[in-house]
Amino acid sequence: MMTRFAAVALTLTLTTEAVFAAPPASKDACLEQAFSLAEKAASKKFDTEKQTKIEGMLTALETKCAADDLAGAESDIKAIEAEIGG
Amino acid sequence: MKNTTMIAAIIAAMFAVLPNWAMAQRDIERFDERSFYDDRRGGSWNRIGQIVVKPRVEREIIRVNPREDAFRRVGVRAFDGDVEIIELNMRFGNNEVERVRVGRIVRAGTGLPPIDLPGRARRLREIEVVYRPFGPARIELVGREGGFGPGPGAGRWQELGCAKVGFLEGKDVIRVGRKEGAFRAIKLSVRGNKLRLERLRVVYANGQAEDLVVRTVIPEGAETRPIDLSGRHRGIDYVELRYLPQISFGGRATVCLSGL
């Protein structure tokens, strides 16, 4: 029984991670993700220096999204998430 | 003497009547009604209302169902008898009145050539019909919807207004109001900077509102996809934009609203 629970939990973890790790599926999804990150950053009330830094990163991400560079956008998303933090 | 007077009176009466009769004949519509009213290209004819004519010159108001779509053209048809349509006074959704002098006799079973409404497709509030009957008859008013925009330019996007969006407010309004017309879709274009648009609130001419969640970034120089409005054609009073204020300064974006 415990083995089954562990297997389900492991599958879920791997699936979830795979979904979030994947590059955005489309230009629209990418821009939507950029919006969510900007929203998250805005809610954090960072100091001006950090705001400016994140804004620059977001702008770079949005440019990649607009240019359909989804693979490039993926790494930017990870970097911004790390910068913003949990 | 008596006979001479009578003949003179008859001749005088003929001269008085003939020009009017000739004019009436000239004004009778001879157009091929089917080519107008059965033409289904670019919209359909909807019945707006009907008047049962009274035995003397009358003016009667037909109120247009507020749920009706906006119309681009209005048609008048006569049934069961001839009737002279003297004029039509059309009151639009914004209370503007358009007076159309007609002065034509419409034979039973025929109609006037459709009357193009000024501007784009417009929402009608009421139509006053001034008519002169020749006997029992019915007047039917029909409206043709569809074909947004002026006839030849139908289906083209039209810029309705722009706003410079601020940094801190997170909310701006683009007023459309007096730019009369009805639309089935809108889109936004952005220049000067990007816009992180959260949602739109479209307030229609009748006061109803529609909230549209967008949650996307519109890059500088780009535009949104067409956003369909509920219903087919709707007059817009204003559009409220809710957006994320910029985290840091980068210049204000100018957002322009277009309607189709």
CSV table of C-alpha atoms in Angstrom, one decimal:
chain,number,residue,atom,x,y,z
A,1,MET,CA,0.0,0.0,0.0
A,2,MET,CA,2.7,2.4,1.0
A,3,THR,CA,4.7,1.5,-2.1
A,4,ARG,CA,1.6,2.5,-4.2
A,5,PHE,CA,1.3,5.9,-2.5
A,6,ALA,CA,5.0,6.5,-2.9
A,7,ALA,CA,4.8,5.7,-6.6
A,8,VAL,CA,1.8,8.0,-7.1
A,9,ALA,CA,3.5,10.8,-5.2
A,10,LEU,CA,6.7,10.3,-7.2
A,11,THR,CA,4.8,10.3,-10.5
A,12,LEU,CA,2.9,13.5,-9.6
A,13,THR,CA,6.1,15.2,-8.5
A,14,LEU,CA,7.9,14.3,-11.7
A,15,THR,CA,4.9,15.3,-13.9
A,16,THR,CA,4.4,18.6,-12.2
A,17,GLU,CA,8.1,19.4,-12.5
A,18,ALA,CA,8.1,18.4,-16.1
A,19,VAL,CA,5.1,20.7,-16.8
A,20,PHE,CA,6.7,23.7,-15.1
A,21,ALA,CA,10.1,23.0,-16.6
A,22,ALA,CA,8.8,22.9,-20.2
A,23,PRO,CA,9.2,26.1,-22.3
A,24,PRO,CA,6.0,28.0,-22.9
A,25,ALA,CA,3.8,26.3,-25.4
A,26,SER,CA,3.2,29.4,-27.5
A,27,LYS,CA,3.9,33.1,-27.8
A,28,ASP,CA,0.6,33.9,-26.0
A,29,ALA,CA,1.4,31.5,-23.2
A,30,CYS,CA,4.8,33.0,-22.9
A,31,LEU,CA,3.4,36.6,-22.7
A,32,GLU,CA,0.9,35.4,-20.2
A,33,GLN,CA,3.6,33.9,-18.1
A,34,ALA,CA,5.6,37.1,-18.3
A,35,PHE,CA,2.5,39.0,-17.1
A,36,SER,CA,2.2,36.6,-14.1
A,37,LEU,CA,5.9,37.1,-13.2
A,38,ALA,CA,5.5,40.9,-13.5
A,39,GLU,CA,2.4,40.7,-11.2
A,40,LYS,CA,4.3,38.6,-8.7
A,41,ALA,CA,7.2,41.1,-8.7
A,42,ALA,CA,4.9,44.0,-8.3
A,43,SER,CA,3.3,42.4,-5.2
A,44,LYS,CA,6.7,42.0,-3.5
A,45,LYS,CA,7.4,45.7,-3.1
A,46,PHE,CA,11.1,45.5,-3.9
A,47,ASP,CA,13.4,48.4,-3.5
A,48,THR,CA,14.0,50.5,-6.6
A,49,GLU,CA,17.3,48.9,-7.5
A,50,LYS,CA,15.8,45.4,-7.5
A,51,GLN,CA,12.7,46.6,-9.3
A,52,THR,CA,14.9,48.0,-12.0
A,53,LYS,CA,16.8,44.8,-12.3
A,54,ILE,CA,13.7,42.6,-12.5
A,55,GLU,CA,12.1,45.0,-14.9
A,56,GLY,CA,15.1,44.6,-17.2
A,57,MET,CA,14.8,40.8,-17.0
A,58,LEU,CA,11.1,41.0,-17.7
A,59,THR,CA,11.7,43.2,-20.7
A,60,ALA,CA,14.2,40.7,-22.0
A,61,LEU,CA,11.7,37.9,-21.5
A,62,GLU,CA,8.9,39.8,-23.1
A,63,THR,CA,11.1,40.5,-26.1
A,64,LYS,CA,11.8,36.8,-26.5
A,65,CYS,CA,8.2,35.9,-26.1
A,66,ALA,CA,7.2,38.4,-28.8
A,67,ALA,CA,9.9,37.1,-31.1
A,68,ASP,CA,8.6,33.5,-30.5
A,69,ASP,CA,12.0,32.5,-29.0
A,70,LEU,CA,10.3,30.1,-26.5
A,71,ALA,CA,13.4,28.1,-25.7
A,72,GLY,CA,15.3,31.3,-24.8
A,73,ALA,CA,12.3,32.5,-22.8
A,74,GLU,CA,12.4,29.4,-20.7
A,75,SER,CA,15.7,30.2,-19.2
A,76,ASP,CA,14.7,33.8,-18.6
A,77,ILE,CA,11.6,32.6,-16.7
A,78,LYS,CA,13.7,30.5,-14.4
A,79,ALA,CA,16.1,33.4,-13.8
A,80,ILE,CA,13.3,35.8,-13.0
A,81,GLU,CA,11.6,33.2,-10.7
A,82,ALA,CA,14.9,32.9,-8.8
A,83,GLU,CA,15.3,36.6,-8.6
A,84,ILE,CA,11.8,37.2,-7.3
A,85,GLY,CA,12.0,34.2,-4.9
A,86,GLY,CA,9.1,32.2,-3.4
B,1,MET,CA,-72.8,81.2,-68.9
B,2,LYS,CA,-73.5,78.6,-66.4
B,3,ASN,CA,-72.0,75.9,-68.7
B,4,THR,CA,-69.0,78.0,-69.4
B,5,THR,CA,-68.3,78.5,-65.7
B,6,MET,CA,-68.6,74.8,-65.1
B,7,ILE,CA,-66.2,74.0,-67.9
B,8,ALA,CA,-63.7,76.5,-66.6
B,9,ALA,CA,-64.0,75.1,-63.2
B,10,ILE,CA,-63.4,71.5,-64.5
B,11,ILE,CA,-60.3,72.7,-66.5
B,12,ALA,CA,-59.0,74.6,-63.5
B,13,ALA,CA,-59.5,71.5,-61.3
B,14,MET,CA,-57.7,69.3,-63.9
B,15,PHE,CA,-54.7,71.7,-63.9
B,16,ALA,CA,-54.7,71.7,-60.1
B,17,VAL,CA,-54.7,67.9,-59.9
B,18,LEU,CA,-52.7,66.8,-63.0
B,19,PRO,CA,-49.3,68.2,-61.8
B,20,ASN,CA,-49.7,66.4,-58.5
B,21,TRP,CA,-50.7,63.3,-60.2
B,22,ALA,CA,-47.8,63.5,-62.6
B,23,MET,CA,-45.4,64.1,-59.7
B,24,ALA,CA,-46.9,61.2,-57.8
B,25,GLN,CA,-46.4,58.9,-60.8
B,26,ARG,CA,-42.8,60.1,-61.1
B,27,ASP,CA,-42.2,59.4,-57.5
B,28,ILE,CA,-43.6,56.0,-57.4
B,29,GLU,CA,-40.9,53.6,-56.7
B,30,ARG,CA,-40.0,51.4,-59.7
B,31,PHE,CA,-37.0,49.7,-58.4
B,32,ASP,CA,-36.7,46.0,-58.2
B,33,GLU,CA,-37.6,45.4,-54.6
B,34,ARG,CA,-36.2,41.9,-54.5
B,35,SER,CA,-32.8,43.1,-55.4
B,36,PHE,CA,-32.8,45.1,-52.1
B,37,TYR,CA,-34.9,43.3,-49.6
B,38,ASP,CA,-34.0,39.7,-50.7
B,39,ASP,CA,-30.3,40.5,-50.9
B,40,ARG,CA,-28.8,38.5,-48.1
B,41,ARG,CA,-25.2,39.6,-48.6
B,42,GLY,CA,-23.7,41.3,-45.6
B,43,GLY,CA,-26.7,41.1,-43.3
B,44,SER,CA,-30.4,40.4,-43.1
B,45,TRP,CA,-33.6,42.5,-43.0
B,46,ASN,CA,-35.3,42.5,-39.6
B,47,ARG,CA,-38.8,43.7,-39.1
B,48,ILE,CA,-38.8,46.8,-36.9
B,49,GLY,CA,-42.5,47.5,-36.7
B,50,GLN,CA,-45.7,48.0,-38.4
B,51,ILE,CA,-48.3,50.9,-38.7
B,52,VAL,CA,-51.9,50.4,-39.7
B,53,VAL,CA,-52.6,53.6,-41.5
B,54,LYS,CA,-55.4,55.9,-40.4
B,55,PRO,CA,-57.7,57.8,-42.8
B,56,ARG,CA,-55.9,61.2,-42.7
B,57,VAL,CA,-52.3,62.5,-42.6
B,58,GLU,CA,-50.8,61.0,-39.6
B,59,ARG,CA,-47.5,60.7,-37.8
B,60,GLU,CA,-46.9,57.7,-35.8
B,61,ILE,CA,-43.9,56.5,-33.8
B,62,ILE,CA,-42.5,53.0,-33.9
B,63,ARG,CA,-40.3,52.3,-30.9
B,64,VAL,CA,-37.4,50.0,-31.7
B,65,ASN,CA,-36.9,47.1,-29.4
B,66,PRO,CA,-33.7,47.9,-27.4
B,67,ARG,CA,-32.6,44.4,-27.9
B,68,GLU,CA,-32.5,44.9,-31.7
B,69,ASP,CA,-29.1,45.1,-33.2
B,70,ALA,CA,-27.7,48.3,-34.8
B,71,PHE,CA,-28.9,48.9,-38.3
B,72,ARG,CA,-27.1,50.2,-41.3
B,73,ARG,CA,-30.1,50.7,-43.5
B,74,VAL,CA,-33.8,51.1,-43.1
B,75,GLY,CA,-36.5,50.1,-45.5
B,76,VAL,CA,-40.2,50.9,-45.8
B,77,ARG,CA,-42.8,48.7,-47.4
B,78,ALA,CA,-46.5,49.1,-48.0
B,79,PHE,CA,-49.2,46.4,-47.9
B,80,ASP,CA,-52.9,46.2,-48.5
B,81,GLY,CA,-53.0,49.7,-50.1
B,82,ASP,CA,-50.9,52.6,-51.4
B,83,VAL,CA,-49.5,55.2,-49.0
B,84,GLU,CA,-47.4,58.3,-49.4
B,85,ILE,CA,-44.5,58.4,-47.1
B,86,ILE,CA,-43.8,62.1,-46.4
B,87,GLU,CA,-40.9,61.8,-44.0
B,88,LEU,CA,-39.1,59.7,-41.5
B,89,ASN,CA,-37.6,61.0,-38.3
B,90,MET,CA,-35.1,58.5,-36.9
B,91,ARG,CA,-34.0,58.9,-33.3
B,92,PHE,CA,-30.8,57.1,-32.5
B,93,GLY,CA,-29.5,55.6,-29.3
B,94,ASN,CA,-27.6,58.8,-28.5
B,95,ASN,CA,-30.8,60.8,-29.0
B,96,GLU,CA,-29.6,62.3,-32.2
B,97,VAL,CA,-32.4,62.7,-34.7
B,98,GLU,CA,-32.0,62.2,-38.5
B,99,ARG,CA,-34.8,63.7,-40.6
B,100,VAL,CA,-35.3,62.0,-43.9
B,101,ARG,CA,-37.6,63.8,-46.3
B,102,VAL,CA,-39.2,61.1,-48.5
B,103,GLY,CA,-42.3,62.5,-50.3
B,104,ARG,CA,-42.9,59.3,-52.3
B,105,ILE,CA,-45.9,57.1,-52.9
B,106,VAL,CA,-45.4,53.5,-52.1
B,107,ARG,CA,-47.7,51.2,-53.9
B,108,ALA,CA,-49.2,48.2,-52.1
B,109,GLY,CA,-46.7,45.3,-52.1
B,110,THR,CA,-43.7,47.5,-53.0
B,111,GLY,CA,-41.2,49.4,-50.9
B,112,LEU,CA,-38.9,52.4,-50.9
B,113,PRO,CA,-35.3,51.9,-51.8
B,114,PRO,CA,-33.5,51.3,-48.6
B,115,ILE,CA,-32.3,54.4,-46.7
B,116,ASP,CA,-28.7,54.4,-45.6
B,117,LEU,CA,-28.2,55.6,-42.1
B,118,PRO,CA,-25.5,58.2,-41.7
B,119,GLY,CA,-22.2,56.9,-40.2
B,120,ARG,CA,-21.7,53.3,-39.3
B,121,ALA,CA,-24.3,50.8,-38.2
B,122,ARG,CA,-26.4,52.6,-35.6
B,123,ARG,CA,-28.7,51.7,-32.9
B,124,LEU,CA,-32.2,53.1,-33.4
B,125,ARG,CA,-34.4,54.2,-30.6
B,126,GLU,CA,-37.5,55.1,-32.5
B,127,ILE,CA,-38.8,56.1,-36.0
B,128,GLU,CA,-41.5,58.6,-36.6
B,129,VAL,CA,-43.3,58.0,-39.8
B,130,VAL,CA,-45.3,60.9,-41.4
B,131,TYR,CA,-47.6,59.5,-44.1
B,132,ARG,CA,-50.6,60.3,-46.2
B,133,PRO,CA,-53.0,57.4,-46.8
B,134,PHE,CA,-55.1,56.7,-49.9
B,135,GLY,CA,-57.2,54.1,-48.2
B,136,PRO,CA,-56.6,51.2,-45.8
B,137,ALA,CA,-53.0,50.1,-45.8
B,138,ARG,CA,-50.2,48.9,-43.7
B,139,ILE,CA,-46.7,50.3,-43.5
B,140,GLU,CA,-43.9,48.0,-42.5
B,141,LEU,CA,-40.5,49.2,-41.4
B,142,VAL,CA,-37.5,46.9,-41.7
B,143,GLY,CA,-33.9,47.4,-40.8
B,144,ARG,CA,-30.8,45.8,-42.1
B,145,GLU,CA,-28.1,44.9,-39.7
B,146,GLY,CA,-24.6,43.8,-40.2
B,147,GLY,CA,-22.0,45.4,-42.5
B,148,PHE,CA,-20.2,47.3,-39.7
B,149,GLY,CA,-18.9,50.6,-40.7
B,150,PRO,CA,-19.9,52.7,-43.6
B,151,GLY,CA,-21.2,50.7,-46.6
B,152,PRO,CA,-18.1,50.5,-48.8
B,153,GLY,CA,-15.7,50.3,-45.8
B,154,ALA,CA,-17.7,47.7,-44.0
B,155,GLY,CA,-15.6,45.3,-41.9
B,156,ARG,CA,-12.7,47.7,-41.4
B,157,TRP,CA,-11.2,48.4,-38.1
B,158,GLN,CA,-11.8,51.9,-36.9
B,159,GLU,CA,-9.8,53.7,-34.3
B,160,LEU,CA,-12.1,54.8,-31.5
B,161,GLY,CA,-9.7,56.5,-29.1
B,162,CYS,CA,-6.4,56.5,-27.4
B,163,ALA,CA,-5.1,57.0,-23.9
B,164,LYS,CA,-1.7,57.6,-22.4
B,165,VAL,CA,-1.6,55.1,-19.6
B,166,GLY,CA,0.0,56.1,-16.3
B,167,PHE,CA,2.5,54.4,-14.0
B,168,LEU,CA,0.7,54.4,-10.7
B,169,GLU,CA,-3.0,54.3,-11.3
B,170,GLY,CA,-3.2,50.9,-12.9
B,171,LYS,CA,-6.5,52.0,-14.5
B,172,ASP,CA,-7.4,54.2,-17.4
B,173,VAL,CA,-10.5,54.9,-19.5
B,174,ILE,CA,-10.9,55.3,-23.3
B,175,ARG,CA,-14.2,57.0,-24.0
B,176,VAL,CA,-16.0,56.1,-27.2
B,177,GLY,CA,-19.5,57.4,-26.5
B,178,ARG,CA,-20.2,60.0,-29.2
B,179,LYS,CA,-18.3,58.1,-31.8
B,180,GLU,CA,-21.5,56.6,-32.8
B,181,GLY,CA,-21.5,53.1,-34.1
B,182,ALA,CA,-21.8,49.5,-33.1
B,183,PHE,CA,-19.1,46.9,-32.9
B,184,ARG,CA,-18.7,43.2,-32.5
B,185,ALA,CA,-15.0,43.1,-31.7
B,186,ILE,CA,-12.3,45.4,-30.3
B,187,LYS,CA,-8.6,45.3,-30.2
B,188,LEU,CA,-5.9,47.4,-28.5
B,189,SER,CA,-2.6,48.6,-30.0
B,190,VAL,CA,0.2,49.9,-27.9
B,191,ARG,CA,3.1,52.3,-28.7
B,192,GLY,CA,5.7,54.2,-26.8
B,193,ASN,CA,6.1,51.3,-24.3
B,194,LYS,CA,4.7,47.9,-23.5
B,195,LEU,CA,1.5,47.4,-21.6
B,196,ARG,CA,0.9,44.7,-19.1
B,197,LEU,CA,-2.8,44.4,-19.4
B,198,GLU,CA,-4.8,42.6,-16.8
B,199,ARG,CA,-8.4,43.1,-18.0
B,200,LEU,CA,-10.8,45.2,-19.8
B,201,ARG,CA,-14.2,46.4,-18.8
B,202,VAL,CA,-16.3,47.3,-21.8
B,203,VAL,CA,-19.3,49.5,-20.8
B,204,TYR,CA,-21.9,49.5,-23.6
B,205,ALA,CA,-24.1,52.3,-24.7
B,206,ASN,CA,-27.1,50.8,-22.8
B,207,GLY,CA,-25.1,50.8,-19.5
B,208,GLN,CA,-24.4,47.1,-19.5
B,209,ALA,CA,-20.8,46.1,-18.8
B,210,GLU,CA,-18.7,43.2,-19.8
B,211,ASP,CA,-15.4,42.2,-18.1
B,212,LEU,CA,-12.8,40.6,-20.2
B,213,VAL,CA,-9.8,39.0,-18.5
B,214,VAL,CA,-6.7,39.4,-20.7
B,215,ARG,CA,-3.6,38.9,-18.4
B,216,THR,CA,-0.9,39.4,-21.1
B,217,VAL,CA,1.9,41.7,-22.1
B,218,ILE,CA,1.3,43.8,-25.2
B,219,PRO,CA,4.8,44.6,-26.5
B,220,GLU,CA,5.5,48.1,-27.7
B,221,GLY,CA,4.3,48.4,-31.3
B,222,ALA,CA,2.1,45.4,-31.1
B,223,GLU,CA,-1.6,44.9,-30.8
B,224,THR,CA,-4.0,42.4,-29.2
B,225,ARG,CA,-5.9,39.8,-31.2
B,226,PRO,CA,-9.5,40.8,-31.9
B,227,ILE,CA,-11.5,40.5,-28.7
B,228,ASP,CA,-15.1,39.5,-29.5
B,229,LEU,CA,-17.8,41.3,-27.6
B,230,SER,CA,-20.9,39.4,-26.5
B,231,GLY,CA,-23.8,39.9,-28.8
B,232,ARG,CA,-23.4,40.8,-32.4
B,233,HIS,CA,-23.1,44.6,-32.7
B,234,ARG,CA,-22.9,46.8,-29.7
B,235,GLY,CA,-22.6,50.5,-29.1
B,236,ILE,CA,-19.7,51.2,-26.7
B,237,ASP,CA,-19.7,54.0,-24.2
B,238,TYR,CA,-16.2,53.5,-22.8
B,239,VAL,CA,-13.6,50.9,-22.2
B,240,GLU,CA,-11.7,50.8,-18.9
B,241,LEU,CA,-8.3,49.3,-18.9
B,242,ARG,CA,-6.8,47.6,-15.8
B,243,TYR,CA,-3.1,47.1,-16.1
B,244,LEU,CA,0.0,46.5,-14.0
B,245,PRO,CA,1.8,49.8,-13.3
B,246,GLN,CA,5.4,49.7,-14.5
B,247,ILE,CA,7.8,48.5,-11.9
B,248,SER,CA,10.3,51.0,-13.0
B,249,PHE,CA,10.2,54.0,-15.3
B,250,GLY,CA,10.4,53.5,-19.0
B,251,GLY,CA,8.1,56.1,-20.5
B,252,ARG,CA,4.3,56.0,-20.8
B,253,ALA,CA,2.6,53.8,-23.3
B,254,THR,CA,-0.1,55.1,-25.6
B,255,VAL,CA,-3.0,52.6,-26.0
B,256,CYS,CA,-5.4,52.9,-28.8
B,257,LEU,CA,-8.7,51.2,-29.0
B,258,SER,CA,-10.1,50.0,-32.4
B,259,GLY,CA,-13.5,48.6,-33.1
B,260,LEU,CA,-14.8,46.3,-35.9
